[in-house]
XYZ file of C-alpha atoms in Angstrom:
622
model
C -2.228 -1.769 -31.283
C 0.373 -4.482 -30.666
C -0.547 -7.551 -32.719
C -0.856 -10.771 -30.741
C -0.024 -12.773 -33.876
C 3.542 -12.464 -32.663
C 2.455 -14.988 -30.020
C -0.062 -17.183 -31.862
C 0.700 -18.273 -35.427
C -2.202 -19.312 -37.638
C -0.056 -21.623 -39.744
C 0.918 -23.939 -36.896
C -1.793 -26.419 -35.899
C 0.182 -27.409 -32.818
C -0.067 -23.911 -31.405
C -3.600 -23.468 -32.683
C -5.073 -26.638 -31.205
C -5.390 -25.422 -27.631
C -6.302 -21.901 -28.703
C -9.232 -23.278 -30.659
C -10.129 -25.580 -27.782
C -10.184 -22.670 -25.318
C -12.355 -20.559 -27.639
C -14.757 -23.458 -28.047
C -15.026 -24.021 -24.285
C -15.434 -20.306 -23.567
C -18.136 -19.998 -26.200
C -16.271 -17.503 -28.377
C -15.695 -17.411 -32.157
C -12.731 -19.584 -33.210
C -12.166 -17.203 -36.133
C -11.036 -14.608 -33.577
C -8.236 -16.669 -32.063
C -5.540 -14.621 -33.798
C -6.990 -11.265 -32.851
C -5.473 -9.307 -29.945
C -6.222 -10.884 -26.570
C -8.371 -9.474 -23.788
C -9.080 -10.852 -20.328
C -9.723 -10.503 -16.612
C -7.366 -11.133 -13.704
C -8.054 -11.298 -9.988
C -6.217 -11.421 -6.686
C -6.801 -14.502 -4.529
C -5.418 -15.671 -1.201
C -6.076 -17.092 2.231
C -8.260 -14.461 3.895
C -11.726 -12.899 3.840
C -10.274 -10.145 1.679
C -10.397 -12.378 -1.387
C -13.723 -14.192 -0.959
C -15.634 -11.791 -3.209
C -13.090 -11.585 -6.015
C -13.897 -14.657 -8.092
C -17.602 -13.933 -8.481
C -16.797 -10.410 -9.753
C -14.148 -11.715 -12.139
C -16.664 -14.194 -13.536
C -19.306 -11.494 -14.072
C -16.799 -9.210 -15.815
C -15.560 -12.130 -17.915
C -19.159 -12.801 -18.980
C -19.607 -9.125 -19.912
C -16.476 -9.304 -22.051
C -17.722 -12.452 -23.791
C -20.964 -10.695 -24.701
C -19.054 -7.734 -26.156
C -16.713 -9.832 -28.350
C -17.551 -10.798 -31.941
C -17.138 -10.000 -35.637
C -20.025 -7.585 -36.093
C -19.342 -3.853 -36.259
C -20.705 -3.218 -32.755
C -18.450 -5.844 -31.173
C -14.814 -5.972 -30.076
C -12.719 -8.082 -32.465
C -10.602 -9.732 -29.788
C -9.666 -13.128 -28.429
C -11.005 -13.743 -24.918
C -8.620 -15.543 -22.569
C -9.706 -17.395 -19.457
C -9.445 -15.572 -16.093
C -6.211 -15.849 -14.140
C -5.632 -15.390 -10.417
C -2.688 -14.444 -8.253
C -1.910 -15.826 -4.793
C -1.002 -13.995 -1.575
C -1.226 -14.503 2.163
C -3.344 -12.885 4.869
C -1.775 -10.047 6.840
C -4.357 -10.298 9.594
C -4.021 -14.024 10.196
C -0.210 -13.945 10.189
C 0.602 -10.752 12.074
C 3.048 -11.448 14.865
C 4.189 -14.767 13.354
C 7.227 -15.693 11.259
C 4.874 -16.309 8.343
C 4.295 -12.548 8.237
C 7.578 -12.347 6.332
C 5.634 -13.462 3.258
C 3.235 -10.512 3.326
C 5.274 -7.922 1.432
C 6.731 -10.721 -0.671
C 3.130 -11.280 -1.799
C 3.368 -8.002 -3.701
C 6.382 -9.342 -5.571
C 4.825 -12.746 -6.255
C 1.670 -11.072 -7.586
C 3.806 -8.880 -9.807
C 5.732 -11.848 -11.207
C 2.584 -13.903 -11.789
C 0.816 -11.133 -13.665
C 3.923 -10.287 -15.669
C 4.084 -13.890 -16.839
C 0.397 -13.943 -17.740
C 0.320 -10.566 -19.504
C 3.500 -11.138 -21.479
C 3.005 -14.791 -22.399
C -0.641 -14.231 -23.358
C 0.125 -10.996 -25.201
C -2.833 -9.287 -23.558
C -3.928 -6.101 -25.291
C -6.670 -5.332 -22.775
C -6.931 -6.243 -19.098
C -9.434 -5.729 -16.305
C -8.062 -6.460 -12.823
C -10.113 -7.066 -9.671
C -7.848 -6.435 -6.682
C -8.060 -7.192 -2.972
C -6.076 -7.063 0.282
C -2.972 -4.908 0.781
C -0.036 -6.007 -1.357
C -1.527 -7.718 -4.468
C -3.139 -4.507 -5.810
C 0.276 -2.811 -5.888
C 1.932 -5.812 -7.523
C -0.931 -5.859 -10.017
C -0.533 -2.187 -10.918
C 3.256 -2.497 -11.204
C 2.876 -5.390 -13.652
C 0.262 -3.527 -15.709
C 2.609 -0.532 -15.905
C 5.491 -2.653 -17.126
C 3.303 -4.393 -19.722
C 1.881 -0.980 -20.711
C -1.121 -2.074 -22.729
C -4.653 -0.787 -21.988
C -5.787 -1.889 -18.536
C -8.166 -0.856 -15.781
C -8.490 -1.803 -12.116
C -11.492 -2.279 -9.829
C -11.313 -2.641 -6.064
C -13.131 -5.732 -4.836
C -14.335 -3.560 -1.951
C -14.141 -3.516 1.808
C -15.701 -5.605 4.534
C -18.456 -4.035 6.596
C -17.731 -3.322 10.285
C -18.678 -5.833 12.927
C -20.654 -4.940 16.039
C -19.860 -5.775 19.644
C -22.990 -7.529 20.929
C -22.374 -6.242 24.463
C -21.243 -2.634 23.945
C -22.893 -2.060 20.531
C -19.635 -0.473 19.358
C -18.341 -1.056 15.826
C -15.503 -3.535 15.473
C -12.853 -4.390 12.921
C -9.735 -6.516 12.774
C -7.701 -3.880 14.647
C -10.202 -4.169 17.520
C -9.161 -7.791 17.795
C -5.468 -7.020 17.969
C -6.036 -4.295 20.547
C -7.605 -6.726 23.034
C -4.988 -9.432 22.434
C -3.216 -8.576 25.687
C -6.386 -8.700 27.774
C -6.918 -11.325 30.500
C -10.633 -11.383 29.691
C -10.938 -14.549 27.606
C -14.665 -14.047 27.041
C -14.010 -10.568 25.620
C -11.283 -11.853 23.316
C -13.476 -14.639 21.967
C -16.446 -12.301 21.460
C -14.387 -9.727 19.569
C -12.775 -12.429 17.447
C -16.180 -13.812 16.500
C -17.830 -10.455 15.843
C -15.099 -8.244 14.347
C -15.134 -9.467 10.738
C -18.582 -10.495 9.465
C -19.057 -11.160 5.780
C -16.210 -10.665 3.362
C -14.038 -7.976 1.820
C -10.760 -6.245 2.585
C -10.075 -4.297 5.795
C -12.592 -1.486 6.132
C -10.682 1.279 7.912
C -8.240 3.713 6.340
C -5.617 1.005 6.611
C -3.276 -0.030 3.791
C -5.936 -1.495 1.505
C -8.106 1.594 1.351
C -5.079 3.885 1.310
C -3.811 2.120 -1.809
C -7.218 1.810 -3.469
C -7.626 5.565 -3.104
C -4.075 5.999 -4.416
C -4.747 3.773 -7.455
C -7.910 5.715 -8.262
C -6.300 9.133 -7.896
C -3.292 8.042 -9.926
C -5.844 7.331 -12.666
C -6.044 3.546 -12.967
C -9.382 2.960 -11.199
C -12.632 4.918 -11.545
C -13.056 7.006 -8.395
C -16.582 5.819 -7.675
C -15.488 2.173 -7.570
C -13.264 2.559 -4.492
C -15.541 2.989 -1.484
C -18.543 0.637 -1.913
C -18.351 -2.523 0.182
C -17.409 -5.832 -1.403
C -20.996 -7.069 -1.102
C -22.459 -3.881 -2.624
C -24.639 -4.883 -5.590
C -23.114 -2.174 -7.758
C -19.979 -4.293 -7.964
C -21.950 -7.078 -9.671
C -24.709 -5.216 -11.509
C -23.317 -1.822 -12.553
C -19.527 -1.709 -12.478
C -18.723 -4.711 -14.765
C -20.344 -3.171 -17.837
C -18.781 0.199 -17.037
C -15.335 -1.406 -16.820
C -15.746 -3.153 -20.175
C -16.908 0.089 -21.780
C -13.987 2.051 -20.331
C -11.497 -0.621 -21.407
C -12.888 -0.678 -24.941
C -12.433 3.080 -25.193
C -8.882 2.781 -23.830
C -8.037 0.172 -26.462
C -9.489 2.346 -29.252
C -7.521 5.371 -28.012
C -4.382 3.343 -27.211
C -4.560 4.813 -23.708
C -2.033 2.781 -21.735
C -1.024 2.796 -18.048
C 2.179 4.756 -18.606
C 0.196 7.482 -20.363
C -1.925 7.741 -17.203
C 0.578 7.156 -14.397
C 3.222 9.861 -14.501
C 4.957 12.255 -12.151
C 1.950 14.535 -11.728
C -0.588 11.773 -11.113
C 1.693 10.072 -8.576
C 2.168 13.383 -6.775
C -1.622 13.799 -6.687
C -1.979 10.338 -5.173
C 0.643 11.020 -2.496
C -1.103 14.262 -1.510
C -4.437 12.458 -1.199
C -2.733 9.761 0.910
C -1.620 12.493 3.300
C -5.136 13.938 3.411
C -6.759 10.650 4.409
C -4.197 9.908 7.148
C -3.146 6.952 5.050
C -0.983 3.961 5.845
C 2.790 4.277 6.160
C 2.963 1.529 3.536
C 2.255 4.141 0.868
C 5.920 5.160 1.339
C 6.873 1.643 0.160
C 4.251 1.203 -2.515
C 4.510 4.684 -4.032
C 8.183 4.184 -4.993
C 7.429 0.710 -6.393
C 4.608 2.083 -8.566
C 6.846 4.937 -9.680
C 9.603 2.454 -10.579
C 7.219 0.420 -12.705
C 6.042 3.630 -14.378
C 9.641 4.404 -15.358
C 10.920 6.620 -12.556
C 13.935 5.043 -10.920
C 14.310 7.346 -7.929
C 11.148 8.474 -6.155
C 12.884 11.166 -4.109
C 14.557 12.718 -7.127
C 11.905 12.159 -9.790
C 8.596 12.459 -7.930
C 8.778 14.028 -4.475
C 11.738 14.632 -2.167
C 11.479 13.911 1.577
C 11.797 17.653 2.207
C 8.859 18.437 -0.061
C 6.824 15.565 1.326
C 7.266 16.909 4.855
C 6.625 20.482 3.771
C 3.320 19.487 2.186
C 2.303 17.309 5.123
C 3.203 19.922 7.717
C 2.123 23.146 6.043
C -0.277 22.431 3.191
C -2.294 19.213 3.341
C -4.603 18.560 6.329
C -6.355 15.297 7.270
C -9.918 15.391 5.941
C -11.441 12.167 7.300
C -12.424 10.879 10.727
C -11.472 7.320 9.903
C -10.218 4.233 11.649
C -7.646 3.505 12.996
C -7.068 7.055 14.307
C -10.727 8.050 14.121
C -14.198 6.529 14.247
C -15.480 5.634 10.787
C -14.840 3.080 8.054
C -14.805 3.193 4.259
C -18.475 2.239 4.043
C -19.250 5.389 6.051
C -17.167 7.393 3.577
C -19.159 5.748 0.780
C -22.392 6.728 2.525
C -21.227 10.361 2.482
C -20.406 10.357 -1.211
C -17.204 8.327 -1.559
C -13.567 9.227 -2.034
C -14.597 11.536 -4.890
C -15.821 13.955 -2.181
C -12.276 14.127 -0.785
C -10.710 14.499 -4.228
C -13.106 17.297 -5.189
C -12.384 19.140 -1.939
C -8.640 18.965 -2.618
C -9.097 19.993 -6.253
C -11.229 22.976 -5.268
C -8.564 23.999 -2.740
C -5.913 23.989 -5.470
C -3.979 21.100 -3.934
C -4.208 18.665 -6.874
C -3.416 18.836 -10.578
C -6.757 18.236 -12.249
C -5.284 17.859 -15.743
C -3.897 14.344 -15.237
C -5.399 11.572 -17.394
C -7.528 8.733 -15.993
C -8.787 5.346 -17.168
C -12.253 6.769 -17.860
C -10.812 8.832 -20.711
C -11.346 12.017 -18.729
C -8.949 14.189 -16.808
C -9.134 13.881 -13.042
C -11.051 17.155 -12.829
C -13.489 16.082 -15.569
C -14.147 12.750 -13.864
C -14.904 14.475 -10.558
C -17.141 17.025 -12.288
C -19.151 14.248 -13.959
C -19.538 12.343 -10.684
C -20.681 15.602 -9.038
C -20.126 14.459 -5.446
C -21.776 16.212 -2.500
C -19.935 18.628 -0.226
C -18.123 17.191 2.809
C -20.630 16.362 5.537
C -18.416 17.668 8.366
C -18.707 14.512 10.443
C -17.028 11.782 8.401
C -15.435 13.948 5.683
C -14.179 17.442 6.464
C -13.226 20.518 4.460
C -9.765 21.951 3.893
C -10.798 25.107 5.745
C -12.070 23.141 8.747
C -10.181 19.831 8.643
C -10.318 16.854 10.986
C -6.617 17.368 11.742
C -4.665 20.463 10.678
C -1.621 18.663 9.256
C -1.149 15.706 6.930
C -1.071 12.228 8.352
C 2.486 11.177 7.437
C 6.012 12.444 8.068
C 9.387 11.082 6.913
C 12.458 11.421 9.106
C 16.212 11.712 8.657
C 18.792 12.025 11.435
C 21.659 9.817 12.518
C 19.367 6.783 12.898
C 17.839 7.282 9.460
C 20.589 8.537 7.131
C 18.599 7.253 4.124
C 15.767 9.612 5.166
C 13.471 6.599 4.926
C 11.944 6.447 8.422
C 8.219 7.179 8.441
C 5.849 8.238 11.226
C 2.061 8.129 10.889
C 1.446 11.432 12.613
C -2.319 11.059 12.284
C -2.135 8.013 14.556
C 0.004 9.513 17.348
C -1.987 9.537 20.592
C 0.495 11.471 22.742
C 4.115 11.904 23.719
C 5.096 14.814 21.515
C 5.840 17.925 23.554
C 6.496 20.866 21.239
C 6.800 18.263 18.473
C 9.609 16.455 20.314
C 9.757 13.048 21.993
C 12.721 12.090 24.168
C 12.898 8.471 25.246
C 15.139 5.688 26.496
C 16.029 2.821 24.153
C 14.775 -0.655 24.996
C 16.271 -2.918 22.343
C 14.956 -6.175 20.863
C 16.686 -8.056 18.053
C 13.438 -9.576 16.774
C 9.707 -8.966 16.965
C 9.285 -12.399 18.555
C 11.399 -11.275 21.519
C 9.296 -8.123 21.899
C 6.013 -10.036 21.751
C 7.287 -12.463 24.386
C 8.071 -9.570 26.717
C 4.758 -7.835 26.069
C 2.944 -11.092 26.824
C 4.926 -12.337 29.812
C 6.348 -9.230 31.486
C 4.510 -6.071 30.390
C 5.552 -4.406 33.655
C 9.107 -3.868 32.317
C 7.914 -1.173 29.922
C 8.106 2.299 31.384
C 6.940 5.767 30.467
C 8.937 7.236 27.587
C 10.609 4.002 26.588
C 11.471 3.862 22.907
C 11.261 0.224 21.917
C 13.645 -0.681 19.112
C 12.943 -3.779 17.019
C 15.659 -4.552 14.496
C 16.871 -7.225 12.071
C 13.323 -7.273 10.674
C 13.969 -5.250 7.507
C 13.646 -6.282 3.841
C 16.832 -8.370 3.946
C 17.064 -9.080 7.665
C 13.714 -10.735 8.364
C 13.683 -11.244 5.365
C 10.489 -9.703 4.028
C 10.016 -6.652 6.257
C 7.010 -7.882 8.274
C 4.431 -5.443 9.576
C 3.921 -5.243 13.326
C 0.222 -4.786 14.001
C 0.296 -7.299 16.842
C 3.158 -5.478 18.598
C 1.853 -1.956 18.047
C -1.676 -2.911 19.146
C -0.395 -4.446 22.382
C 1.733 -1.363 23.041
C -1.248 0.915 22.358
C -3.396 -1.039 24.807
C -0.596 -1.036 27.406
C -0.180 2.739 27.098
C -3.906 3.383 27.427
C -4.239 1.127 30.454
C -1.188 2.498 32.312
C -1.482 6.107 31.150
C 2.062 6.098 29.743
C 3.778 6.835 26.444
C 5.868 4.113 24.839
C 7.248 4.552 21.322
C 8.464 1.959 18.844
C 10.951 2.273 16.009
C 11.963 -0.498 13.639
C 13.550 -1.353 10.311
C 10.366 -3.324 9.593
C 7.023 -1.749 8.734
C 3.533 -1.270 10.148
C -0.006 -2.171 9.301
C -2.218 0.685 8.212
C -4.145 -0.205 11.358
C -1.286 0.711 13.688
C -1.555 3.776 15.922
C 0.759 5.347 18.467
C 4.224 6.856 18.323
C 5.527 4.245 15.891
C 8.299 4.798 13.360
C 9.071 2.251 10.644
C 11.277 1.796 7.577
C 14.382 2.945 9.476
C 17.276 2.599 7.069
C 19.781 1.357 6.348
C 18.388 -1.681 8.114
C 20.235 -3.452 10.918
C 21.103 -6.503 8.826
C 23.139 -4.242 6.532
C 24.890 -2.498 9.421
C 22.670 0.568 9.605
C 22.897 2.805 12.703
C 19.806 1.154 14.208
C 22.047 -1.898 14.755
C 24.353 0.166 16.984
C 21.831 1.419 19.533
C 22.152 -0.003 23.050
C 19.691 -0.298 25.922
C 19.370 2.999 27.776
C 20.550 5.239 24.912
C 18.631 8.495 24.600
C 16.434 8.592 21.479
C 15.090 11.918 20.221
C 12.273 12.301 17.724
C 12.165 15.941 16.613
C 9.408 16.840 14.168
C 10.547 20.459 14.090
C 13.528 19.322 12.020
C 12.111 15.901 11.037
C 14.948 13.898 12.552
C 15.333 10.645 14.454
C 18.531 10.643 16.496
C 20.417 8.609 19.051
C 22.320 11.070 21.254
C 25.211 8.670 21.899
C 25.774 8.061 18.176
C 26.292 11.778 17.639
C 29.740 11.183 19.138
C 31.980 9.971 16.265
C 34.158 7.961 18.651
C 31.182 6.035 20.051
C 29.737 5.511 16.582
C 33.072 4.153 15.325
C 33.613 1.849 18.299
C 30.139 0.366 18.101
C 30.374 -0.079 14.350
C 33.688 -1.901 14.764
C 32.217 -4.200 17.408
C 29.206 -4.951 15.195
C 31.463 -5.675 12.214
C 33.477 -8.224 14.227
C 30.301 -10.135 15.064
C 29.197 -9.897 11.426
C 32.527 -11.180 10.081
C 32.824 -13.937 12.669
C 29.416 -15.261 11.580
C 30.446 -15.618 7.942
C 29.201 -12.265 6.697
C 25.763 -12.257 8.297
C 24.703 -11.019 11.714
C 23.457 -13.914 13.877
C 20.236 -12.040 14.705
C 18.870 -12.093 11.165
C 15.951 -14.401 10.462
C 16.503 -17.931 9.231
C 15.858 -18.612 5.553
C 14.287 -21.968 4.745
C 12.672 -21.414 1.343
C 13.916 -20.258 -2.038
C 11.460 -17.366 -1.937
C 12.805 -16.029 1.365
C 16.348 -16.423 0.062
C 15.438 -14.491 -3.062
C 14.103 -11.670 -0.907
C 17.224 -11.637 1.268
C 19.576 -11.537 -1.684
C 17.726 -9.040 -3.868
C 15.781 -6.688 -1.563
C 16.338 -2.966 -2.010
C 15.902 -0.482 0.822
C 12.606 0.983 1.948
C 13.026 4.278 0.126
C 13.144 2.315 -3.141
C 10.075 0.274 -2.207
C 11.692 -2.724 -0.434
C 11.069 -4.906 -3.473
C 13.084 -7.649 -5.122
C 15.590 -6.409 -7.680
C 18.527 -8.444 -9.052
C 21.898 -7.696 -7.494
C 20.289 -4.832 -5.562
C 20.468 -2.743 -8.739
C 17.211 -0.908 -9.293
C 15.865 -2.163 -12.602
C 13.641 0.078 -14.676
C 12.254 -0.610 -18.139
C 12.309 2.343 -20.527
C 13.281 5.015 -17.978
C 11.355 8.264 -18.213
C 12.458 11.804 -17.758
C 10.637 13.369 -14.797
C 8.961 16.065 -16.897
C 7.964 18.825 -14.532
C 4.972 21.054 -15.001
C 4.327 24.454 -13.522
C 1.637 23.080 -11.195
C 2.282 23.384 -7.464
C -0.276 23.047 -4.659
C -1.966 26.319 -3.851
C -0.740 28.312 -0.852
C -4.268 29.540 -0.239
C -4.830 27.808 3.071
C -1.302 27.863 4.457
C -0.363 29.728 7.595
C 2.963 30.737 6.095
C 4.369 30.476 2.615
C 7.258 28.207 3.632
C 9.648 26.854 1.065
C 8.637 26.954 -2.579
C 9.099 23.804 -4.636
């Protein structure tokens, strides 16, 4: 165990004065002030997602206080006061310039927790996480600190109910009626969509990443699916978390001993099986980086293998919003995410030997939880899945030479004929311009348009905003007019987005990527048979060269920045613009665009590969 006396010296009354004062105010033994530190952290911010966090942190903190002392049955540790991170609300800011701060919230959370963990010398940490980005920033910081730690989801909000139609509602319901002329409908949905508190309840980014964090081993599986207001989160889980953390400290079981290549691969496979958010393709690489793997494609899972698994091996097992009907509380009612994990383990699609924060292997944890079989309505089996192929696909091609573009296949509602979409480019140099057109002149959008929104990437926006407002309006437009309209962008999407939407296109437009060279009317081809995103005109080297030269002249004439990039008016936005890496490295902030990794790890490979048992053809072996 690392000794926190390197931080607090017992021979310096200046340093001791506040430490003693804190112990006195917290009601702990002042003779323990030089023992290793232990504490609780929580995510906070301006949305309903965070309203339940503080009360859970306080209950867990109280449990820790009761377990600390000098007797043989107590933990000889110094208790530190709870600390909280700050982030913004995706839902309240979608479609606004403030949305640029959403992904940055992951980075701010990471920095805040790094400062707290390192400066306090924490030897044991329990984290209560909420909303989309802070949980990933939290896990990344815990991995870098690499002392015993465990995470608990704060839990999801319960669905609302439309008082007229009696249909369930959630925040995506609100965005999907935003373009309606029925003001009474819009007000009713806004008032009824989000009762209570908790993070978004569908299989959007929050629940995708909570499932990921549990499967990767840092959160007990049974703590993912209960709602935020579920009494288990206040009455049962706090003591379990303290017990698990105590065992981790005794065994020196640290995050990097849990999160490794095999556990990350497990988590990515489960993300495919739940039709998870495209944001997992940003957050997975960031978690891998913090765990010591500098290149996700080389060290964890290549785009080719990802697509092979999604196309041939891993089906979608849940009928969940936004592409289906049910929410996470329905999944909890049918046994929780452990039902899905057990189904995948039994099918030979996961490595059950990975370690978890409970001290058990993944397979042992599932066996102890003994979840029921899939019910066949909310959760399906591998043999008879909800959808036959995995929910995500990554694309290369001449518009995505970084092989970073991602399509949420589970959310596609039409437009793919023989796995191919051919459309006509309709270009916008900002999301604001697109939203203006969708609001004021929706009639301009025609069947098989491919909307292109650019200069909204990690550096260009900056901050790579998600586009739930845009995609929801397009979805509604398509349903009303019976047409297919796609969207591709160097920005990203909410886990609540559906439709033929492709994000993370890289290199981004602000850096001169091919997406910057597309012109109105160009033919765009999405071909899932070869997993490519192409502009037919740019296949001609002469046209590509001419357009690149014209773009470069505009770039140079504007002092080395394209005039369409977003304005930067804060130090934080400037930091993102100057240090953002591309989407396939997680779109995070890294100095000088050099991917920083502490204590790099060799990607030790095991002999485990997903079983071919349920595949139609053997395909490529990996």
